[in-house]
Tab-separated table of C-alpha atoms and ligand atoms in Angstrom:
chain	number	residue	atom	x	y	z
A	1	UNK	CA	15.620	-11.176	-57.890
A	2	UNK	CA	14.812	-9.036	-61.226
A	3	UNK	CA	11.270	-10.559	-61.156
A	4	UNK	CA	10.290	-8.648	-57.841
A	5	UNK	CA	8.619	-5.237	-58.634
A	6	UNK	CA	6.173	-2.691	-56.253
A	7	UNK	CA	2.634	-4.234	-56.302
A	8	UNK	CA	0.859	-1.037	-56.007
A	9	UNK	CA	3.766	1.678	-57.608
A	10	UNK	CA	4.106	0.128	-61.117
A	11	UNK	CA	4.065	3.507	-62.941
A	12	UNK	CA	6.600	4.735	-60.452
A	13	UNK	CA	9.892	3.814	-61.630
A	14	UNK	CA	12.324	1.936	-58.909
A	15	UNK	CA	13.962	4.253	-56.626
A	16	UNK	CA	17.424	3.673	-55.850
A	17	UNK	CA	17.078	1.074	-52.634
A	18	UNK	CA	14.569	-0.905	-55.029
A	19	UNK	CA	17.591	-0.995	-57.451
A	20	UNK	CA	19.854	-2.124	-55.264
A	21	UNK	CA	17.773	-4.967	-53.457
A	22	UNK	CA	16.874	-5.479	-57.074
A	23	UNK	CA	20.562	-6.465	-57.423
A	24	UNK	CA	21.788	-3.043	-59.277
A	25	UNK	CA	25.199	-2.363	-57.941
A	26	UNK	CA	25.509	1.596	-57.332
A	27	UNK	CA	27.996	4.103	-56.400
A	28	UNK	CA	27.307	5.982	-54.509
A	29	UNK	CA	24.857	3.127	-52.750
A	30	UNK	CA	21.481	4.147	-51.252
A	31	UNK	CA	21.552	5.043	-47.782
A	32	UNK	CA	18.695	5.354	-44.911
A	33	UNK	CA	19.054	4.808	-41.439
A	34	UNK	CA	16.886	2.846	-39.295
A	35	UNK	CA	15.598	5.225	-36.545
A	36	UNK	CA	15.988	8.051	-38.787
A	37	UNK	CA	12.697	9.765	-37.384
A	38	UNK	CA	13.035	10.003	-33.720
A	39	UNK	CA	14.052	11.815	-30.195
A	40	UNK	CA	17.317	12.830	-32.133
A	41	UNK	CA	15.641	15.551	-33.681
A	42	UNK	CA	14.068	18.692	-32.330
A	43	UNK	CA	11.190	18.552	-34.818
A	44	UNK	CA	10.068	15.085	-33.910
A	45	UNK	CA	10.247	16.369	-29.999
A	46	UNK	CA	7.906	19.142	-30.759
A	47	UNK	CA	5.701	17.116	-32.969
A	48	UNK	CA	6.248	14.484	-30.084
A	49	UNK	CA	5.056	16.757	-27.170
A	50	UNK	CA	1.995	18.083	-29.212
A	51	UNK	CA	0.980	14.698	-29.975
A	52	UNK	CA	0.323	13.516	-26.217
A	53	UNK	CA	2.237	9.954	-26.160
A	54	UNK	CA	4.054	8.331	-28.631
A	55	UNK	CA	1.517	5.440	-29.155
A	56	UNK	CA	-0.769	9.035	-30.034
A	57	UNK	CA	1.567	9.694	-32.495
A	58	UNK	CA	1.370	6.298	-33.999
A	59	UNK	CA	-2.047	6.162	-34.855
A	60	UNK	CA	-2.521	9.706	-35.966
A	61	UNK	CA	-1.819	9.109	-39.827
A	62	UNK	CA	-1.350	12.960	-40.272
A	63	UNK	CA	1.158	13.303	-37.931
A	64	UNK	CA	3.003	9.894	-38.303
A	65	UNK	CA	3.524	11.285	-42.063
A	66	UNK	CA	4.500	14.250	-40.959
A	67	UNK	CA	7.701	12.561	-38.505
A	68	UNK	CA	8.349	10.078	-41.824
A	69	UNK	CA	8.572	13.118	-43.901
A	70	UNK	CA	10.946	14.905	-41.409
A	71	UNK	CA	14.629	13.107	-42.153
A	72	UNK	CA	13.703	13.246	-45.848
A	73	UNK	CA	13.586	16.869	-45.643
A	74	UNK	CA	16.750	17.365	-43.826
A	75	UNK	CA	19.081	14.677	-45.313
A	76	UNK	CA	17.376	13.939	-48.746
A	77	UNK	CA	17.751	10.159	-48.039
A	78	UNK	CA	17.085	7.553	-50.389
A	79	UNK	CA	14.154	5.935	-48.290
A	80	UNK	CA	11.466	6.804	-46.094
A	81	UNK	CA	10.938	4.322	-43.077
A	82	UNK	CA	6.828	3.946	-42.280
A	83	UNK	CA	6.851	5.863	-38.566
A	84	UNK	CA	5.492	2.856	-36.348
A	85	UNK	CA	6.676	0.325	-33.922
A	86	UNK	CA	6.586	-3.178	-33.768
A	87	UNK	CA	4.568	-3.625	-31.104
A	88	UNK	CA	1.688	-2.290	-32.537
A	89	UNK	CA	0.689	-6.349	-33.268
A	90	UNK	CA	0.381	-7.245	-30.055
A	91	UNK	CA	-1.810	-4.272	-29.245
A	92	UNK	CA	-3.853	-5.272	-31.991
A	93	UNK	CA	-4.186	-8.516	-31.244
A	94	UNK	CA	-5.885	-7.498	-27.929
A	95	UNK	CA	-2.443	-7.251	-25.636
A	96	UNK	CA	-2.290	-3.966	-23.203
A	97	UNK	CA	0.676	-2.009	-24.456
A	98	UNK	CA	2.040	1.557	-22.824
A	99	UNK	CA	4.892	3.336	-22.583
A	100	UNK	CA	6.792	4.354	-19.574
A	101	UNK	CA	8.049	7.658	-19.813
A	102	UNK	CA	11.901	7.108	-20.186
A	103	UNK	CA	11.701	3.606	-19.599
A	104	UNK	CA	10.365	1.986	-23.184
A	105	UNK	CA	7.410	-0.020	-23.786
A	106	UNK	CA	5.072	-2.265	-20.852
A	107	UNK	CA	2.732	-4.955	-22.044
A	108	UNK	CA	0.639	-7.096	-19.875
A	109	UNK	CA	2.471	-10.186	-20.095
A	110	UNK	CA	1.586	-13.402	-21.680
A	111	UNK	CA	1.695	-15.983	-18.717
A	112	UNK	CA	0.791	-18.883	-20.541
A	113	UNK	CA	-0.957	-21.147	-23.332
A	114	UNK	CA	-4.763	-19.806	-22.494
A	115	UNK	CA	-2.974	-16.600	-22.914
A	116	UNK	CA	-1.826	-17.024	-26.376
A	117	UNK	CA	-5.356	-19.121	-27.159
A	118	UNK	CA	-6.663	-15.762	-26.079
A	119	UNK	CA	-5.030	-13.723	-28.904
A	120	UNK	CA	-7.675	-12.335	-31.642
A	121	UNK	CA	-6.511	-12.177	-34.894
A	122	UNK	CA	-9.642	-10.780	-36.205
A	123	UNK	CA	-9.518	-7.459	-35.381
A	124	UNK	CA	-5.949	-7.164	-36.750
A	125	UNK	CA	-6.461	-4.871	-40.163
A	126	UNK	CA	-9.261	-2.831	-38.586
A	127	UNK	CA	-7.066	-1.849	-35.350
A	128	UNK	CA	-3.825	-1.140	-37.838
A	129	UNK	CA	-6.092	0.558	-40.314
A	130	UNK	CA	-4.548	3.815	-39.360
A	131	UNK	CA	-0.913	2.772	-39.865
A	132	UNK	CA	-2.375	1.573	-43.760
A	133	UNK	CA	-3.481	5.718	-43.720
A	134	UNK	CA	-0.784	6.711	-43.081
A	135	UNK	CA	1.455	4.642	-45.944
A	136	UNK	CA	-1.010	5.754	-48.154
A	137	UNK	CA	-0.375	9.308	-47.573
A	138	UNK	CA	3.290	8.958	-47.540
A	139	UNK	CA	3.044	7.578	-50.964
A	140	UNK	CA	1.800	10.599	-51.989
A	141	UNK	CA	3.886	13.412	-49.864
A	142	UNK	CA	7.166	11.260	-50.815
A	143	UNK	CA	9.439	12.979	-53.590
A	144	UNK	CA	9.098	10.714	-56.875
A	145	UNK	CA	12.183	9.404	-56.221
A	146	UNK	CA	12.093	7.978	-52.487
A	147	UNK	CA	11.487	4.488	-51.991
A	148	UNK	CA	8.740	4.243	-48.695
A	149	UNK	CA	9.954	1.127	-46.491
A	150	UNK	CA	7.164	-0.472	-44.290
A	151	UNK	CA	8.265	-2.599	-41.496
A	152	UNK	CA	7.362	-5.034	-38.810
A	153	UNK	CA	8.708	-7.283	-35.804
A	154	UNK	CA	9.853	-11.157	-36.351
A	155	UNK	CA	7.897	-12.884	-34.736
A	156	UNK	CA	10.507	-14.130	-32.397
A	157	UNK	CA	11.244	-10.416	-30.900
A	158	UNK	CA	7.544	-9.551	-31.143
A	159	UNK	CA	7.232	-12.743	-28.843
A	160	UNK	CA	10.038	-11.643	-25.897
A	161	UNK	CA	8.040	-8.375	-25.498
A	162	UNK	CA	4.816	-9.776	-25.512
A	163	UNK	CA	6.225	-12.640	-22.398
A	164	UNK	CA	8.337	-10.686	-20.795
A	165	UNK	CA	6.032	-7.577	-20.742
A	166	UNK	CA	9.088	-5.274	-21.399
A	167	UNK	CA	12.519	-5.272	-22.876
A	168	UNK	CA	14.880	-7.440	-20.682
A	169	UNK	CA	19.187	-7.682	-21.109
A	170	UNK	CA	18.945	-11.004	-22.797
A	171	UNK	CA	15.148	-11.445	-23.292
A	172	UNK	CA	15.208	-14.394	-20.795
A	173	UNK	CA	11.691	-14.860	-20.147
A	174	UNK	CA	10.927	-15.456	-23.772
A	175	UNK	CA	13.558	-18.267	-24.002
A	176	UNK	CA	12.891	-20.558	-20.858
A	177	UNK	CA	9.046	-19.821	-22.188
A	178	UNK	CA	10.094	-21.465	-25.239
A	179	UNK	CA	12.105	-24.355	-23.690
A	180	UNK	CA	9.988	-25.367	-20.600
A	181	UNK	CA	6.008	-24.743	-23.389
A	182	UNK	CA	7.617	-25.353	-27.104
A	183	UNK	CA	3.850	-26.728	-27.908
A	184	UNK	CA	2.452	-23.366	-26.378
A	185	UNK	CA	5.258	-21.167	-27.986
A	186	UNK	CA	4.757	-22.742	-31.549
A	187	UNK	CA	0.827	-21.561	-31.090
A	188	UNK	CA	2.266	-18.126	-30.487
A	189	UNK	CA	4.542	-18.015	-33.327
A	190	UNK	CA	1.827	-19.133	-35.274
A	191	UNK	CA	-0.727	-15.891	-34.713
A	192	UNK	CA	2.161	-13.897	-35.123
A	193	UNK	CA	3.157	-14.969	-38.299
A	194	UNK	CA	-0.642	-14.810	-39.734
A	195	UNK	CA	-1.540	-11.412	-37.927
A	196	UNK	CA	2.130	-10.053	-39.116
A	197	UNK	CA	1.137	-11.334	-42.654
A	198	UNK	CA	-2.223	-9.392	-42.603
A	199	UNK	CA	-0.310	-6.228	-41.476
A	200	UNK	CA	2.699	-5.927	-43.706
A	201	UNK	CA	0.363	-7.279	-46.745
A	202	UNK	CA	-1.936	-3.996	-45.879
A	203	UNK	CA	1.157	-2.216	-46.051
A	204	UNK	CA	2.208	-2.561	-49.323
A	205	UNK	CA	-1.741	-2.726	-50.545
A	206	UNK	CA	-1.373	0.732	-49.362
A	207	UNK	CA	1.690	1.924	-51.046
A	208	UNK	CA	5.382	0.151	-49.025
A	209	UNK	CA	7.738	-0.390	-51.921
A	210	UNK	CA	9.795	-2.468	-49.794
A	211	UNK	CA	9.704	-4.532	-45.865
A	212	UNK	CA	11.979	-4.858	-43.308
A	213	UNK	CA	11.618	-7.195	-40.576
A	214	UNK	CA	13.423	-6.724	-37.722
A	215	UNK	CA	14.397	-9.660	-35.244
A	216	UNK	CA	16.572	-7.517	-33.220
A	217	UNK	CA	16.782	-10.441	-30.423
A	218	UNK	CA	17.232	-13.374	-32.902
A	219	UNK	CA	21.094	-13.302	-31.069
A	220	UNK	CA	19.998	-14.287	-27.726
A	221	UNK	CA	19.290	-17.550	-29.535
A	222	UNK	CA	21.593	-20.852	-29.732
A	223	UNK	CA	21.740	-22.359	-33.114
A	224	UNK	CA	18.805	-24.907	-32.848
A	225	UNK	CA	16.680	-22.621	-31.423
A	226	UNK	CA	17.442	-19.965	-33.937
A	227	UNK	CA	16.700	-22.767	-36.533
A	228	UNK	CA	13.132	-22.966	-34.932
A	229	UNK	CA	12.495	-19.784	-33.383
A	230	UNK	CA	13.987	-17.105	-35.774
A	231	UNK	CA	14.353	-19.252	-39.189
A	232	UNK	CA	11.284	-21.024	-39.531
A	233	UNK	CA	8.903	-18.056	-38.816
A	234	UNK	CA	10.327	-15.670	-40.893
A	235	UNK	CA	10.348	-18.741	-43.660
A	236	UNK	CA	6.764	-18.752	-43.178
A	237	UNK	CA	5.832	-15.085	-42.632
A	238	UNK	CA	7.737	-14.372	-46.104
A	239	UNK	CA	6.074	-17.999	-48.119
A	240	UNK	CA	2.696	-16.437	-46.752
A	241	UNK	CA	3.317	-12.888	-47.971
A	242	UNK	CA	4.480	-13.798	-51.398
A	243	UNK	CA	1.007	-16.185	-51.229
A	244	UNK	CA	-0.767	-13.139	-50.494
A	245	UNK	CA	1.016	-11.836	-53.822
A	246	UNK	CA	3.710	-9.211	-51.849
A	247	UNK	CA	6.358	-9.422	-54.384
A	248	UNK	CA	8.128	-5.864	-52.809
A	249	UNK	CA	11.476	-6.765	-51.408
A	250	UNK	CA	11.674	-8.091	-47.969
A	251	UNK	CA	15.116	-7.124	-46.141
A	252	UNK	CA	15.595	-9.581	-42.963
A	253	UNK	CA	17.488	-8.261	-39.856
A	254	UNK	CA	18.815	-10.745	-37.755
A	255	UNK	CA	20.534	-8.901	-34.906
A	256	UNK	CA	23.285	-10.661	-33.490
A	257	UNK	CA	23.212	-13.589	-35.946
A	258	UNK	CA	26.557	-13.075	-36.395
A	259	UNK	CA	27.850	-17.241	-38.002
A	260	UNK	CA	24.386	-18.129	-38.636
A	261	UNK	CA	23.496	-15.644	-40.939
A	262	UNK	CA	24.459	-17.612	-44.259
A	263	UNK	CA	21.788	-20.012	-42.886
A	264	UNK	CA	19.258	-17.294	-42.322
A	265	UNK	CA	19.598	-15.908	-45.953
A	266	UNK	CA	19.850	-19.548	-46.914
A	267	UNK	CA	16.365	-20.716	-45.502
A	268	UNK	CA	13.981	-17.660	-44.866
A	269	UNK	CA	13.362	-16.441	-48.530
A	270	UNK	CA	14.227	-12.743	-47.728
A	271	UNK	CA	15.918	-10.365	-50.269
A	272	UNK	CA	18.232	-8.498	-48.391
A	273	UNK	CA	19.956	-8.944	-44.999
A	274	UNK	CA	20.928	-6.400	-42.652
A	275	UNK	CA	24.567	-6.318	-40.669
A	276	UNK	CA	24.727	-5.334	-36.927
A	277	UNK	CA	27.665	-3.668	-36.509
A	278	UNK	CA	29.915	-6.644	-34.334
A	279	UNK	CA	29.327	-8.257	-37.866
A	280	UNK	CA	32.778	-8.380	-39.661
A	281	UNK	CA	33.019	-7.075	-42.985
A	282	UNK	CA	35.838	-9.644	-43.625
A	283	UNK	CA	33.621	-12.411	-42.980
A	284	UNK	CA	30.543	-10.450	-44.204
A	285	UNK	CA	31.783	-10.589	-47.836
A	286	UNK	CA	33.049	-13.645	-48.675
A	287	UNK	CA	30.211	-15.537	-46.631
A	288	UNK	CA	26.951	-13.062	-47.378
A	289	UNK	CA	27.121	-10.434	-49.427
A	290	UNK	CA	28.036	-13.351	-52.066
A	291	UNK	CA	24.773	-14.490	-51.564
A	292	UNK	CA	22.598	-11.976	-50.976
A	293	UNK	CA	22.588	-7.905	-50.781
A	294	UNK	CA	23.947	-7.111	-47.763
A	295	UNK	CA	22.836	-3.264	-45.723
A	296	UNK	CA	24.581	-1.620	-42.947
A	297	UNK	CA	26.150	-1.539	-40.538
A	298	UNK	CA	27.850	1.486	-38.598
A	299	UNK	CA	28.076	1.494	-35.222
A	300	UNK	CA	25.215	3.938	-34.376
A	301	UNK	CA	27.835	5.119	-31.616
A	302	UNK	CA	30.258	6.024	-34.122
A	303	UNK	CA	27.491	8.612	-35.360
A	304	UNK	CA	26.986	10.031	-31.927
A	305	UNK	CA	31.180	10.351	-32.016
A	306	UNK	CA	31.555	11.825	-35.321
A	307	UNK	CA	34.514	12.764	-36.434
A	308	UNK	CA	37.979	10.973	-38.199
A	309	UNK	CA	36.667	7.744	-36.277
A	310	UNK	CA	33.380	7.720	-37.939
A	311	UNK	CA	34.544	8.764	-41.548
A	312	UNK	CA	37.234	6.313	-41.232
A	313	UNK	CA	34.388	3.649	-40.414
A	314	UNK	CA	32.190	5.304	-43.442
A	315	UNK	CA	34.839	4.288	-45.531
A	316	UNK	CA	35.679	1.002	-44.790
A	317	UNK	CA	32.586	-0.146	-45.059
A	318	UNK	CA	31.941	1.864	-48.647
A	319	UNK	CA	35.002	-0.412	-49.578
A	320	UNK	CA	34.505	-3.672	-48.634
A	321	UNK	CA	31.049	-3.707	-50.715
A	322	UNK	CA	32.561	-1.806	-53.338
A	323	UNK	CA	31.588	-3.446	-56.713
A	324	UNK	CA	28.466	-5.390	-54.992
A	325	UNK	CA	24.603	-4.399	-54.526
A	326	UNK	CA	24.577	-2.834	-51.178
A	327	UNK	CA	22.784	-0.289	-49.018
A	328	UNK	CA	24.546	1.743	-46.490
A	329	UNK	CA	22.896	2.005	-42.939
A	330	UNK	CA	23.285	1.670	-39.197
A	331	UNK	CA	24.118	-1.941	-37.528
A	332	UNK	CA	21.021	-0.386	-35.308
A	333	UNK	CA	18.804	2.299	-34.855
A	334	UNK	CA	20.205	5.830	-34.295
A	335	UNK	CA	20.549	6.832	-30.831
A	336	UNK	CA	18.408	9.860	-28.777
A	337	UNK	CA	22.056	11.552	-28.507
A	338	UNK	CA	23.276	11.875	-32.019
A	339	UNK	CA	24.075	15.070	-33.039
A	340	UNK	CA	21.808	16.099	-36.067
A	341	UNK	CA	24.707	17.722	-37.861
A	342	UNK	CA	26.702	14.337	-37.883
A	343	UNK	CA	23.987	12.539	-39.761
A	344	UNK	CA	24.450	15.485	-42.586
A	345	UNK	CA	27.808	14.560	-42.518
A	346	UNK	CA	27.617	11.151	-42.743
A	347	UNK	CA	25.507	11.098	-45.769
A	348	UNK	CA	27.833	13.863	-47.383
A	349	UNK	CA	30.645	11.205	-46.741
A	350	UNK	CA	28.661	8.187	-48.078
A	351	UNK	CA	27.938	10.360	-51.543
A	352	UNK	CA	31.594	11.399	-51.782
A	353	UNK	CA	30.003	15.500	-51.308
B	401	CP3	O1	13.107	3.614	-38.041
B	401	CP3	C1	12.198	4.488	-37.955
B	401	CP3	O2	12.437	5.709	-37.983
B	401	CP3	C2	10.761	4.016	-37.912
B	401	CP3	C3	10.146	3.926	-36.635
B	401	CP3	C4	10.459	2.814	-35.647
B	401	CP3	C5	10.244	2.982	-34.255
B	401	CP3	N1	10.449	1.781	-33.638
B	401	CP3	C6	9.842	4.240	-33.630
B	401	CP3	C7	10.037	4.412	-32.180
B	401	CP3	C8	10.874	1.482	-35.839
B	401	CP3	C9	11.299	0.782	-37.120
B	401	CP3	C10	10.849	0.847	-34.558
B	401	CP3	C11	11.191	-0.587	-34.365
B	401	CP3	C12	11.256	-1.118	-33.008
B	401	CP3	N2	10.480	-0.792	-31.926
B	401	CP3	C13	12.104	-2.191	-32.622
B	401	CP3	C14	13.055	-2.951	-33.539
B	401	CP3	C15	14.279	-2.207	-33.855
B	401	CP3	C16	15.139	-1.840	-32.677
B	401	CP3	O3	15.389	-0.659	-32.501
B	401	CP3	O4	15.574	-2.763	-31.976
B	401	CP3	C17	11.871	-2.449	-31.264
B	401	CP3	C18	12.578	-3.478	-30.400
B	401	CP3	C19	10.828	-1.563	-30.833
B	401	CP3	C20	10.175	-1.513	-29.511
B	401	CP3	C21	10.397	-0.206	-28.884
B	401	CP3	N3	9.757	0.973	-29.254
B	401	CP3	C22	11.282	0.097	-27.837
B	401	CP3	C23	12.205	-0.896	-27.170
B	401	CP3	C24	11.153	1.467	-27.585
B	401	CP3	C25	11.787	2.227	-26.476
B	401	CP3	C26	13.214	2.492	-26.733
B	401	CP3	C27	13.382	3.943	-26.993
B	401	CP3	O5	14.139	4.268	-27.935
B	401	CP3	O6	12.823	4.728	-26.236
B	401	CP3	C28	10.221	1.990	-28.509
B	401	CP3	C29	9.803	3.407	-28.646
B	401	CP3	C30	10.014	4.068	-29.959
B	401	CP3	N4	9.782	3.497	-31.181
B	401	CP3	C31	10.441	5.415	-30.156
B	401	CP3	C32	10.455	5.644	-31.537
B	401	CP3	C33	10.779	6.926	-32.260
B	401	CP3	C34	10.760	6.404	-29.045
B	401	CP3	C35	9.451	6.842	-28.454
B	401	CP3	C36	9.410	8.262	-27.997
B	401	CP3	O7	9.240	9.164	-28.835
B	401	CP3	O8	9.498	8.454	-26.790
């Protein structure tokens, strides 16, 4: 792990998330939270509402900065989080994506292999180029000291929104997709993992000191599947960034992995593995964070509760990975409802303030 350094931020010295997916063990630990830019926050809303839609928002590198920017000023947290989405790949890869007011995101959806033969990878970089602006302008905004996480989809979740056309309970269409066309699947995984190569490679060109990939419905997945759907993509999206010459840290977040995590750290090549919050830290110890650095993994409900409940929570997870490399966070993405004030308090909690 001590080999990996920031391709572009050399003369920056490693913040304190590089350190600890370098393998430094620190107490306090770094904490962000995934989400931490969002509907939670009266300053995103207004920023929101000027910007038209939120896909606006995304592509306007000025403004996207300015929503990174907006949790750093208000919590001081070790790491800014690229404002994005992931399913900015399928829009650049030619796929109709909107947003339903309230509702969450509405692609046209694939319906089959001529479909994904469809697919343009081509125009990839040149669509995304204003996600690259903005990175590059969050490098510079950023206090010396914060590390600037870029981020995309696995290309397994990418995949169920791009068949199903929406989000779904238990991402259904995706799977019996992928059992009744594995051939036409595979091709689909495939463009994904090259156009989500291009993309995150751009993002570190252009300043990301660090990549999370997030495979929030890799646990709708039985084990072979996972083996071939979740596994073997992300092997090959991380063996074709580090041929690119990424070397940043790459943080994998298997959602509901749950028992086959070990495996995923095991075979995909990533640095770092996020915990959803069902994930154990009994288990999580002994069985991952021996192997790998482990982040997470409050229940982003807990943070909406506040309270004796969530400091309680704060603290049992700030012990069990006491004395490891480790980087506190959500088990997901805070929620619309959480209280602004509880996030202060949470971090106050995490850096015994
Ligand atoms: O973490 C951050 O602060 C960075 C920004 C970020 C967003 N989406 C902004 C966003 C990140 C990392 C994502 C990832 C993302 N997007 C995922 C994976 C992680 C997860 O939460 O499961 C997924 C599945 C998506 C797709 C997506 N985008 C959905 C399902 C939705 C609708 C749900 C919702 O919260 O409304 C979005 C919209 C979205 N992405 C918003 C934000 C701030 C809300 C849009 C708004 O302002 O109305």
């Amino acid at each position: 792990m001590s080999a990996l350094q920031s391709d572009q931020t050399a003369s920056r010295p490693d913040g304190r998330l590089l350190k600890a997916l370098k393998g430094e063990c620190l107490s306090p630990p770094p904490i962000w939270l995934m989400r931490q830019a969002g509907r939670y926050l009266p300053e995103y809303r207004e920023l929101r509402a000027k910007a038209g839609g939120f896909l606006d928002l995304c592509y306007a590198p000025q403004m996207a900065a300015e929503v990174t920017l907006q949790p750093i000023r208000r919590y001081g947290f070790d790491a800014a989080i690229l404002f994005a989405d992931i399913l900015l790949i399928p829009q650049a890869l030619g796929q109709k994506l909107w947003f339903e007011t309230g509702e969450g995101p509405r692609l046209d959806p694939l319906e089959g292999g001529a479909a994904i033969a469809a697919l343009d990878i081509g125009n990839v970089e040149a669509h995304l180029a204003p996600v690259f602006e903005t990175v590059d302008r969050l490098r510079t905004a950023l206090p010396g000291e914060t590390d600037l996480i870029g981020f995309a989809g696995s290309p397994w979740t990418v995949a169920t929104y791009m068949i199903a056309g929406r989000g779904t309970p238990d991402q259904a269409p995706a799977r019996l997709f992928a059992y009744r066309d594995p051939v036409a699947f595979q091709a689909l995984m495939d463009v994904l993992v090259e156009a989500t190569a291009i993309y995150l490679a751009a993002q570190v060109k252009a300043g990301a000191d660090v990549l999370q990939l997030f495979d929030t419905w890799a646990g709708v997945l039985p084990e072979a599947e996972f083996a071939r759907w979740s596994i073997a993509p992300t092997k090959a999206l991380v063996a074709r960034l580090r041929a690119l010459g990424v070397r940043v840290p790459i943080i994998g977040f298997p959602k509901g992995a749950g028992a086959l995590l070990p495996r995923y750290v095991a075979e995909t090549g990533v640095d770092a593995v996020g915990l959803d919050p069902s994930t154990p830290l009994s288990w999580a110890v002994p069985h991952v964070a021996d192997k790998t650095v482990c982040q997470g993994n409050l229940d982003p409900l807990l943070l909406v509760a506040g309270g004796d409940g969530m400091v309680r929570a704060v603290d049992a997870i700030l012990e069990a990975f006491d004395g490891r490399p480790f980087v506190f966070n959500l088990g997901h993405g805070i929620v619309p409802q959480t209280p602004p004030e509880h996030v202060g308090q949470l971090v106050k909690r995490v850096r015994g303030e």
